[in-house]
PDB file of N, CA and C in Angstrom:
ATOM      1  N   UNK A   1     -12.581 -14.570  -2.953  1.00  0.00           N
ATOM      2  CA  UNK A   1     -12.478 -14.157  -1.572  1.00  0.00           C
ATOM      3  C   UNK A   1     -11.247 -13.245  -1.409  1.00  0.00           C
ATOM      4  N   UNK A   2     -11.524 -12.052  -0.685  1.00  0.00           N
ATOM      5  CA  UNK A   2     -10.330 -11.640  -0.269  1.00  0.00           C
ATOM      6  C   UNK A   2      -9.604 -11.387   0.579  1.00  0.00           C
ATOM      7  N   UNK A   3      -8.012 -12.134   0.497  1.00  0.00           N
ATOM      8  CA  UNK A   3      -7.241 -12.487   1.789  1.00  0.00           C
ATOM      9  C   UNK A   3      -6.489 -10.638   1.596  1.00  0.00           C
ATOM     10  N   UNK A   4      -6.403 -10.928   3.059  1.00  0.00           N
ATOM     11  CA  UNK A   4      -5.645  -8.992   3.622  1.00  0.00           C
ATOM     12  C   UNK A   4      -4.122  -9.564   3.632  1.00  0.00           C
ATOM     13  N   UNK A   5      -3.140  -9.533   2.908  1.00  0.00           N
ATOM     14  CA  UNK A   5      -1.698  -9.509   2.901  1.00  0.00           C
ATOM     15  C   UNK A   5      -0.980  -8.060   3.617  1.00  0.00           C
ATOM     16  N   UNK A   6       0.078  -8.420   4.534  1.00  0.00           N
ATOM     17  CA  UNK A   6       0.921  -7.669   4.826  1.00  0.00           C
ATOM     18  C   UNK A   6       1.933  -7.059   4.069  1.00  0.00           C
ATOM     19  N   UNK A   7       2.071  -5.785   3.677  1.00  0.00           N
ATOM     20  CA  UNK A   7       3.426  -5.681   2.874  1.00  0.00           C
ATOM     21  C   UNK A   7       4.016  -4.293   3.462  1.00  0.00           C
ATOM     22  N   UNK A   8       5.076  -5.079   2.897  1.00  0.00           N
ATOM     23  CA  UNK A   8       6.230  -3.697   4.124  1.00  0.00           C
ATOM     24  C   UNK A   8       6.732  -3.300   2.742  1.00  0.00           C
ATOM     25  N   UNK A   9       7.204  -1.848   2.615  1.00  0.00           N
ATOM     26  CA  UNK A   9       7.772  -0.962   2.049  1.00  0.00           C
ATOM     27  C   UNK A   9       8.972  -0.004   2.614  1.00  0.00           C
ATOM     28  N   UNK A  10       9.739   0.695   2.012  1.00  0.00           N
ATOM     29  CA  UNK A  10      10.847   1.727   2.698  1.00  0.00           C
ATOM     30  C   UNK A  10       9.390   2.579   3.417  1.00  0.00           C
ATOM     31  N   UNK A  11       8.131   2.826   3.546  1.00  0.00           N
ATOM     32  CA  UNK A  11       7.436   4.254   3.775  1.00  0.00           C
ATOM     33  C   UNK A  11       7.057   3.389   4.805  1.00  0.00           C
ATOM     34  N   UNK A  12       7.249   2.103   4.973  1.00  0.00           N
ATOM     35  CA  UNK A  12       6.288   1.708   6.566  1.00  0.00           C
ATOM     36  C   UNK A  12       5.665   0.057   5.703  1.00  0.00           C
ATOM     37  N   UNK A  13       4.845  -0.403   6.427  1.00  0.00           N
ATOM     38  CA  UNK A  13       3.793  -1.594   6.736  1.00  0.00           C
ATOM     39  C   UNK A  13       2.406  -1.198   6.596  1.00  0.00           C
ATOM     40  N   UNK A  14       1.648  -1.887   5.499  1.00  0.00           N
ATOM     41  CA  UNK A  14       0.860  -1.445   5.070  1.00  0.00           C
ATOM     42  C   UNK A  14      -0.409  -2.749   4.259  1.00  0.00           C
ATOM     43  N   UNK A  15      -1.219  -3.051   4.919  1.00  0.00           N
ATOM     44  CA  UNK A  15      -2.034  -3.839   4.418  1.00  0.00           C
ATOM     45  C   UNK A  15      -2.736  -3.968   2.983  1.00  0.00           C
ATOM     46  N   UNK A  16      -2.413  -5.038   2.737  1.00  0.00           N
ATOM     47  CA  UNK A  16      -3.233  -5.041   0.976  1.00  0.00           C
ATOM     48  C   UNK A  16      -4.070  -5.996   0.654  1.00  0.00           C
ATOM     49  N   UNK A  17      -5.541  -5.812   0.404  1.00  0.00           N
ATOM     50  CA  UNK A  17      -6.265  -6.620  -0.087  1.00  0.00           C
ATOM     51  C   UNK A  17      -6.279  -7.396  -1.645  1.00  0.00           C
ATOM     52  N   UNK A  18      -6.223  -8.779  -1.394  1.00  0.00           N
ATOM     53  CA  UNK A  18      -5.628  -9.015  -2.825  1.00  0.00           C
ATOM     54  C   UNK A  18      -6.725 -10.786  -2.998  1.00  0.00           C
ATOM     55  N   UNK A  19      -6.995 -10.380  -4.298  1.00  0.00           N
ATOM     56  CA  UNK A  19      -8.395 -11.285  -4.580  1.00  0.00           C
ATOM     57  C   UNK A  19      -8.017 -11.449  -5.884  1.00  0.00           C
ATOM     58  N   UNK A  20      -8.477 -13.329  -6.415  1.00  0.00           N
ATOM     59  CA  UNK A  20      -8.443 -13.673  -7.575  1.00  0.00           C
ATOM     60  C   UNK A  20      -9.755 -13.656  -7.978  1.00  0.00           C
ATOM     61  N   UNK A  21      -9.982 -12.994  -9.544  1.00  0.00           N
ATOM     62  CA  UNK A  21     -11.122 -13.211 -10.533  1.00  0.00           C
ATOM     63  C   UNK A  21     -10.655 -14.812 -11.139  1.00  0.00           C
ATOM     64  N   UNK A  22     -11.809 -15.580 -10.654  1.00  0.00           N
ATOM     65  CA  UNK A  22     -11.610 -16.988 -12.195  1.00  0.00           C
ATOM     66  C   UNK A  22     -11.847 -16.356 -13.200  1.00  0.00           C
ATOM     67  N   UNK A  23     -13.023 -15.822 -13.342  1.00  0.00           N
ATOM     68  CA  UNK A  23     -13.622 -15.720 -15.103  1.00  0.00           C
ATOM     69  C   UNK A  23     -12.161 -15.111 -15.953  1.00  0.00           C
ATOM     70  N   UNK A  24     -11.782 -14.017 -14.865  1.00  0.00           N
ATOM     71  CA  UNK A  24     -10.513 -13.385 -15.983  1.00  0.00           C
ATOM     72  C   UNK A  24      -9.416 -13.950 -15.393  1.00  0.00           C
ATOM     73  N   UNK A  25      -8.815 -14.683 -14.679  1.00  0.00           N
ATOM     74  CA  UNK A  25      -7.803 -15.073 -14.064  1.00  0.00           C
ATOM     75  C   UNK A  25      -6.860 -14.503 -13.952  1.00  0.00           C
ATOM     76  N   UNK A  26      -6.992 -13.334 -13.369  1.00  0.00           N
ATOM     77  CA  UNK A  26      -6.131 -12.045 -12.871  1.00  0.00           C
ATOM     78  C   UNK A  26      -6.165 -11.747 -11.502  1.00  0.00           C
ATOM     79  N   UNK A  27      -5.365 -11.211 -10.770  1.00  0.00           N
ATOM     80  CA  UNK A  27      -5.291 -11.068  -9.227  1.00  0.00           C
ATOM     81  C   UNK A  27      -5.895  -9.478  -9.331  1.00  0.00           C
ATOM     82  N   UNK A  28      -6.459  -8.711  -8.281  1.00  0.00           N
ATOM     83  CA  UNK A  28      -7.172  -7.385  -8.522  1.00  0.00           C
ATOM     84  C   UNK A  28      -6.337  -7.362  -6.740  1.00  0.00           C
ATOM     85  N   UNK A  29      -5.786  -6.035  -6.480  1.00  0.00           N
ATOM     86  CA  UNK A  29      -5.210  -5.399  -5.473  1.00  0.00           C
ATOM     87  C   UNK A  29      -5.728  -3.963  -5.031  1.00  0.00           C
ATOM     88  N   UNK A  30      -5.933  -3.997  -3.492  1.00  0.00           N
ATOM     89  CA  UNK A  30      -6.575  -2.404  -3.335  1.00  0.00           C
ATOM     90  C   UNK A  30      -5.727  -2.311  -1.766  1.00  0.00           C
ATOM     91  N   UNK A  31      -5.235  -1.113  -1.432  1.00  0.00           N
ATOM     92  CA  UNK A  31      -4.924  -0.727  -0.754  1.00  0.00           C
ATOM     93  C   UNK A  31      -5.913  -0.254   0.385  1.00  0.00           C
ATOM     94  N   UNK A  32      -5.981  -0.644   1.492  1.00  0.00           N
ATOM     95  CA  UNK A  32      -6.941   0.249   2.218  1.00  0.00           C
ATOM     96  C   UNK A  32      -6.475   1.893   2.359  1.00  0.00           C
ATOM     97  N   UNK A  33      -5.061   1.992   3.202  1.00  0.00           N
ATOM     98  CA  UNK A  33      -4.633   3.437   3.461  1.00  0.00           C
ATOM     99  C   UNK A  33      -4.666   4.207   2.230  1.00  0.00           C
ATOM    100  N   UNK A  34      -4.794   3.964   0.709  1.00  0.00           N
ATOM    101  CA  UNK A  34      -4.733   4.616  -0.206  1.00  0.00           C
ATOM    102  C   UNK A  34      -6.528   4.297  -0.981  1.00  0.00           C
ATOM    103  N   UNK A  35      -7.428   4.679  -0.298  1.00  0.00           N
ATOM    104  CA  UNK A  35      -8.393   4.649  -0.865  1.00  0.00           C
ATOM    105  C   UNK A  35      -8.658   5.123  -2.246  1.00  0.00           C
ATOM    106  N   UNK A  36      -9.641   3.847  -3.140  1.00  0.00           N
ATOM    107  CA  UNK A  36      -9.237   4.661  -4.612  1.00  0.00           C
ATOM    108  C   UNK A  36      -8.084   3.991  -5.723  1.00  0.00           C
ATOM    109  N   UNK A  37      -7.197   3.328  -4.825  1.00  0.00           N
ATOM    110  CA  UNK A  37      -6.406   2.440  -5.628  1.00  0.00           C
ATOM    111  C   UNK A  37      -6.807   1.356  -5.787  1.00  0.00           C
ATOM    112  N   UNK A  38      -5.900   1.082  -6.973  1.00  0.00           N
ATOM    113  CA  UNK A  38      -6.698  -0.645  -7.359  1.00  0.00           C
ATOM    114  C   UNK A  38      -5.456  -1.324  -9.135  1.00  0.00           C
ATOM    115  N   UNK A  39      -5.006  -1.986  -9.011  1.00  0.00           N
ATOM    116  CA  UNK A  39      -4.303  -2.564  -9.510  1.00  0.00           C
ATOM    117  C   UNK A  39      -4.197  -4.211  -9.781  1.00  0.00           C
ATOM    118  N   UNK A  40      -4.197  -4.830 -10.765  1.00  0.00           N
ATOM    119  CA  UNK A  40      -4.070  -5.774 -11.169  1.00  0.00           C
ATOM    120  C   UNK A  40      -2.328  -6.856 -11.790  1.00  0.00           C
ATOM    121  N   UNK A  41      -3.124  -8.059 -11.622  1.00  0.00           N
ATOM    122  CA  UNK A  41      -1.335  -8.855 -11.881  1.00  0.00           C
ATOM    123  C   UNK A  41      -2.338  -9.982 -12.412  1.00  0.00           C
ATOM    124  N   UNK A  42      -0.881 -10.886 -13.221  1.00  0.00           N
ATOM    125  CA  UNK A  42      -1.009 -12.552 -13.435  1.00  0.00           C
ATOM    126  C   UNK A  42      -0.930 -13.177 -12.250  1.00  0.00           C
ATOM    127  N   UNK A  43      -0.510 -13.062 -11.272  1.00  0.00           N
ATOM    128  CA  UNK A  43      -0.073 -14.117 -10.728  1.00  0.00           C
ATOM    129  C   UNK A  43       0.044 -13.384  -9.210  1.00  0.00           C
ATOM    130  N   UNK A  44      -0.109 -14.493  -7.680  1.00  0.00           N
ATOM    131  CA  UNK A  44       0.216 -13.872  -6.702  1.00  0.00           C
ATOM    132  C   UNK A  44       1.196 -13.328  -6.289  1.00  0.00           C
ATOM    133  N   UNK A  45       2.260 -13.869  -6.361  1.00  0.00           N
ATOM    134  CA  UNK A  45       3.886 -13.147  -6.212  1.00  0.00           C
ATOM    135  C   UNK A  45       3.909 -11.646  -7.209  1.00  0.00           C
ATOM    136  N   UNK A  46       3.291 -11.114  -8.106  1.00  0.00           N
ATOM    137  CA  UNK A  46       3.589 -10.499  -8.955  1.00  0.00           C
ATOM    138  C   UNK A  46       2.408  -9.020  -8.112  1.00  0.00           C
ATOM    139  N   UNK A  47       1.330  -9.881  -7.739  1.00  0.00           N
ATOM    140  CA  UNK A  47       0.214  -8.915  -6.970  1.00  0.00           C
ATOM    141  C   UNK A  47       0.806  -8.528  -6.014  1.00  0.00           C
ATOM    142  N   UNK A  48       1.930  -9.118  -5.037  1.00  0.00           N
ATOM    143  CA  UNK A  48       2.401  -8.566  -3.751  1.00  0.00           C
ATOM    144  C   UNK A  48       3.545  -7.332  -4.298  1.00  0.00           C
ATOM    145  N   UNK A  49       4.407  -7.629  -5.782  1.00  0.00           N
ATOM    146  CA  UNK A  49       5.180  -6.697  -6.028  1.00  0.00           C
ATOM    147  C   UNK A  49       4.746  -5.745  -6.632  1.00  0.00           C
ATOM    148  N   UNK A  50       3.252  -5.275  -7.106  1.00  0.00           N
ATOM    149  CA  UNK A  50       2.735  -4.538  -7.124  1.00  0.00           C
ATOM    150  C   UNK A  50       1.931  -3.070  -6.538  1.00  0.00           C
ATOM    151  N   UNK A  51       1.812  -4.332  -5.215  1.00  0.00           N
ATOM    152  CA  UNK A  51       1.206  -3.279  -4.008  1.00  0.00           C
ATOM    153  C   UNK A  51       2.298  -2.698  -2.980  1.00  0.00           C
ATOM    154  N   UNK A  52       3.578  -2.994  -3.495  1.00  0.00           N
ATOM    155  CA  UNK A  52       4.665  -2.443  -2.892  1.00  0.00           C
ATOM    156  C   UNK A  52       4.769  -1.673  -3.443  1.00  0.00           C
ATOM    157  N   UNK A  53       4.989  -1.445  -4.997  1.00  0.00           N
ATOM    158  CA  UNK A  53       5.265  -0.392  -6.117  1.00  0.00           C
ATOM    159  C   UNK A  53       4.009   0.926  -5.385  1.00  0.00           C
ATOM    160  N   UNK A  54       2.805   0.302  -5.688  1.00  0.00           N
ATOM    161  CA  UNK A  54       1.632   1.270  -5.661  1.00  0.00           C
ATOM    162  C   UNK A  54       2.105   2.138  -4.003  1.00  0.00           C
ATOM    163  N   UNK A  55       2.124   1.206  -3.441  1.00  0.00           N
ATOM    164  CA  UNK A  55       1.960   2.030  -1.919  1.00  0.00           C
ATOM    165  C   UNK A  55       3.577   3.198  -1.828  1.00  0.00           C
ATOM    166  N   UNK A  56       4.698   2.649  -2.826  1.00  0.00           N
ATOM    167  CA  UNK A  56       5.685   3.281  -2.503  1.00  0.00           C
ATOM    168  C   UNK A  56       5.461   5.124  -3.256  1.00  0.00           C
ATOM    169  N   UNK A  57       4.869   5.011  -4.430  1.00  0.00           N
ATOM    170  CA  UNK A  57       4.788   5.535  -5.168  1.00  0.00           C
ATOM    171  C   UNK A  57       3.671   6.501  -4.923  1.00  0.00           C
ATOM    172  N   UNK A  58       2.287   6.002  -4.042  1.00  0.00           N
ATOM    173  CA  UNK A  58       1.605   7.467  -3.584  1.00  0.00           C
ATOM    174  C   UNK A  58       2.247   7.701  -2.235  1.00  0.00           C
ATOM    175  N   UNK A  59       2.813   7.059  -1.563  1.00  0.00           N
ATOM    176  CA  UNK A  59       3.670   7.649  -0.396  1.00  0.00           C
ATOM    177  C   UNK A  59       5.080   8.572  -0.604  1.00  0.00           C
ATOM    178  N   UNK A  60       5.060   8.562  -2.065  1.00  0.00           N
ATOM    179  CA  UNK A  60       6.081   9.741  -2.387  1.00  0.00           C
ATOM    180  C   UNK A  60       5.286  10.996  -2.586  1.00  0.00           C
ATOM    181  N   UNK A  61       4.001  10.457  -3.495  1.00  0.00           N
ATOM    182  CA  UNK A  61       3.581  11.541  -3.877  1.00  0.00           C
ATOM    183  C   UNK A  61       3.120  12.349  -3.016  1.00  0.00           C
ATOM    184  N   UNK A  62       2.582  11.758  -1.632  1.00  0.00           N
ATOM    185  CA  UNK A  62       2.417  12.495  -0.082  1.00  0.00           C
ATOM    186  C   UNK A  62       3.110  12.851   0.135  1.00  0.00           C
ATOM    187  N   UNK A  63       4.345  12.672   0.370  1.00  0.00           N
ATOM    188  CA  UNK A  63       5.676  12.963   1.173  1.00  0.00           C
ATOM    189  C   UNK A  63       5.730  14.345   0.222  1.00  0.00           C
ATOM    190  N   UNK A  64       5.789  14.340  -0.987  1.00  0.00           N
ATOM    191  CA  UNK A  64       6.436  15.569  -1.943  1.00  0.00           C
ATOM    192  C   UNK A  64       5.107  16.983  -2.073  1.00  0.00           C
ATOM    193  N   UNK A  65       4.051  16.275  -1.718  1.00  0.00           N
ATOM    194  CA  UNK A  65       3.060  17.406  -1.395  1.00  0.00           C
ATOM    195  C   UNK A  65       3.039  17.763   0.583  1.00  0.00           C
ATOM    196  N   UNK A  66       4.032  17.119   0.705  1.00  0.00           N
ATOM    197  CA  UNK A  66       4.397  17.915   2.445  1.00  0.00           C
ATOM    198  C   UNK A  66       3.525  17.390   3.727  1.00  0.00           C
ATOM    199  N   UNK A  67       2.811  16.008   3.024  1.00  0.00           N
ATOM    200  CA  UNK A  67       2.034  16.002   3.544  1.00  0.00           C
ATOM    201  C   UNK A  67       2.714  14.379   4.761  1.00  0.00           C
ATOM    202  N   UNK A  68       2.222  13.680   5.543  1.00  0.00           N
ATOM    203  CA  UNK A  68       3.163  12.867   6.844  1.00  0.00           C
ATOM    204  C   UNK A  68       2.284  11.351   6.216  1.00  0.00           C
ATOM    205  N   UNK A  69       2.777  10.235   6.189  1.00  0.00           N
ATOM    206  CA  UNK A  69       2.073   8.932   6.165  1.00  0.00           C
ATOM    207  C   UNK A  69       2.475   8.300   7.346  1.00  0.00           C
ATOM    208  N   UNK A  70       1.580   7.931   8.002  1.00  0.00           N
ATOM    209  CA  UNK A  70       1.181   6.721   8.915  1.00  0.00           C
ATOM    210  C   UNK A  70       0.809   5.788   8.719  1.00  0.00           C
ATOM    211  N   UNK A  71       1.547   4.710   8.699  1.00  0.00           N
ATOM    212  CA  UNK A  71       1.474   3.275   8.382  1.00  0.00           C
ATOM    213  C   UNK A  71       0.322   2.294   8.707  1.00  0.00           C
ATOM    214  N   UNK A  72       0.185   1.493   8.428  1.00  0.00           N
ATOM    215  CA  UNK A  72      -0.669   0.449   9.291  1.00  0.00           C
ATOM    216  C   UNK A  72      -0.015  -0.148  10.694  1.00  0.00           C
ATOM    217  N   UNK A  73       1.610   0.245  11.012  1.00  0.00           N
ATOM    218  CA  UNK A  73       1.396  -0.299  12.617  1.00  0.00           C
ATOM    219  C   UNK A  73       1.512   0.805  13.077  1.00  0.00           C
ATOM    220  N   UNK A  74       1.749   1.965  12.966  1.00  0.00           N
ATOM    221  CA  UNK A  74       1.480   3.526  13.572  1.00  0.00           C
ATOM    222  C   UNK A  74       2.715   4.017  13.364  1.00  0.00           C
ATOM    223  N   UNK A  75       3.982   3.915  12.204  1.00  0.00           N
ATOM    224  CA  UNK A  75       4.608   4.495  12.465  1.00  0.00           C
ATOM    225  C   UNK A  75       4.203   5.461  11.595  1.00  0.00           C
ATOM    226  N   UNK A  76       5.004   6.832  11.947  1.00  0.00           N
ATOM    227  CA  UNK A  76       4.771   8.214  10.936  1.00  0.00           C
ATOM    228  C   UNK A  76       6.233   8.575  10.238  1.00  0.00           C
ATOM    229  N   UNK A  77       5.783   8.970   9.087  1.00  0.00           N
ATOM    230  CA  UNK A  77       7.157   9.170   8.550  1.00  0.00           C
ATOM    231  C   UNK A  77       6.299  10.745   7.331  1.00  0.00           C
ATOM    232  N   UNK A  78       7.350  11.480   7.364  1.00  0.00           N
ATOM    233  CA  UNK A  78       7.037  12.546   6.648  1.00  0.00           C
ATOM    234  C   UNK A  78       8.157  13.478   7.578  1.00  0.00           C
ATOM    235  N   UNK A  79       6.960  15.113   7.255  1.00  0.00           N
ATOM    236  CA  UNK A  79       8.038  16.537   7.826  1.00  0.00           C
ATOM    237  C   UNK A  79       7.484  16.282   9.342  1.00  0.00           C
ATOM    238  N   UNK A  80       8.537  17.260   9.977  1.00  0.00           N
ATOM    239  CA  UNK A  80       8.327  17.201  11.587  1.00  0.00           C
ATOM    240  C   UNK A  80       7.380  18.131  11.596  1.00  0.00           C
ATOM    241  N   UNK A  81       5.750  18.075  12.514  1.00  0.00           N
ATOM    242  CA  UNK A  81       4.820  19.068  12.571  1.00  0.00           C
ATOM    243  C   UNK A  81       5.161  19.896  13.963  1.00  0.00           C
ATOM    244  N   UNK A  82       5.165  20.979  14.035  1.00  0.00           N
ATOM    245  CA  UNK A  82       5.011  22.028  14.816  1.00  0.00           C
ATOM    246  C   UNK A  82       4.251  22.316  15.937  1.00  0.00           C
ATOM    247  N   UNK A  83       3.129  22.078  15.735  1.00  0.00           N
ATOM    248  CA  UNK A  83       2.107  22.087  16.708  1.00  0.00           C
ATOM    249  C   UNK A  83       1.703  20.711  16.987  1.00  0.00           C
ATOM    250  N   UNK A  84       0.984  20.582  17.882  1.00  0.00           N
ATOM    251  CA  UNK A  84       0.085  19.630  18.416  1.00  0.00           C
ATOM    252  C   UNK A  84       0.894  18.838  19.325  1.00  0.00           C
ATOM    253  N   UNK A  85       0.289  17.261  19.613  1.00  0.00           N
ATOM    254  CA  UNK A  85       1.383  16.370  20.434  1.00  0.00           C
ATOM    255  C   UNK A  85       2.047  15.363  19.711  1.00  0.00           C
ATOM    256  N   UNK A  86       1.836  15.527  18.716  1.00  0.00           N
ATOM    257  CA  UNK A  86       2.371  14.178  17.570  1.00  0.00           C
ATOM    258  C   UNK A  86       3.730  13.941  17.435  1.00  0.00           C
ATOM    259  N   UNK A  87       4.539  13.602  17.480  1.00  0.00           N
ATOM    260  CA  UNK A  87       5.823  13.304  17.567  1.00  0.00           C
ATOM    261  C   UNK A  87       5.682  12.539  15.938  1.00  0.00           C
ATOM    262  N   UNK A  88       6.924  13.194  15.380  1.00  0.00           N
ATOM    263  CA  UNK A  88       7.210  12.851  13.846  1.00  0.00           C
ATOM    264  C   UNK A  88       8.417  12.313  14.004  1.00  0.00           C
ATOM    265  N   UNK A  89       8.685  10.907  12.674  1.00  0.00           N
ATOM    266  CA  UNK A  89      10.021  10.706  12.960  1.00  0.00           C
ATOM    267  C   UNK A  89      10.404  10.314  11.198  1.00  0.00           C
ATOM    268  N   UNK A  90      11.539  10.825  10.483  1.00  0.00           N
ATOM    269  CA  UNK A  90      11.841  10.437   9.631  1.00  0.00           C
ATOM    270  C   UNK A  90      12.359   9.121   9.158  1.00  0.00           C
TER     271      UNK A  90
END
């Protein structure tokens, strides 16, 4: 079954789905905001420091392609945009 864990990072708050396999007795982790990810651990404590790593690490790789992340409680963090009504905040 899979329980939705909260995990906060320096880039924001960010939900992580995190489910044990019996047959292999490994924890399997997927990010919703990072569709496409998916990562594995021994153990639950080890699955939550994982999906901190993962989420910190494509939220750089956004940030360094210029691009803004919005969290799971709405904050935005990235460059300040120009147009529109969006208010950016570093």
């Amino acid at each position: 079954m899979k329980i939705k864990y909260s995990i906060k990072t320096k880039y924001g708050e960010f939900q992580a789905m995190i489910w044990r396999d019996e047959k292999e007795g490994i924890y399997f982790v997927s990010i919703p905001a990072f569709p496409g990810i998916l990562t594995e651990a021994r153990t639950l404590a080890e699955s939550k420091k994982y999906a901190a790593e993962v989420i910190e690490l494509q939220s750089l790789a956004a940030l360094e392609d210029g691009k803004v992340i919005v969290d799971d409680t709405r904050r935005v963090y990235g460059k300040s945009i120009r147009s529109g009504a969006l208010a950016v905040v570093a």
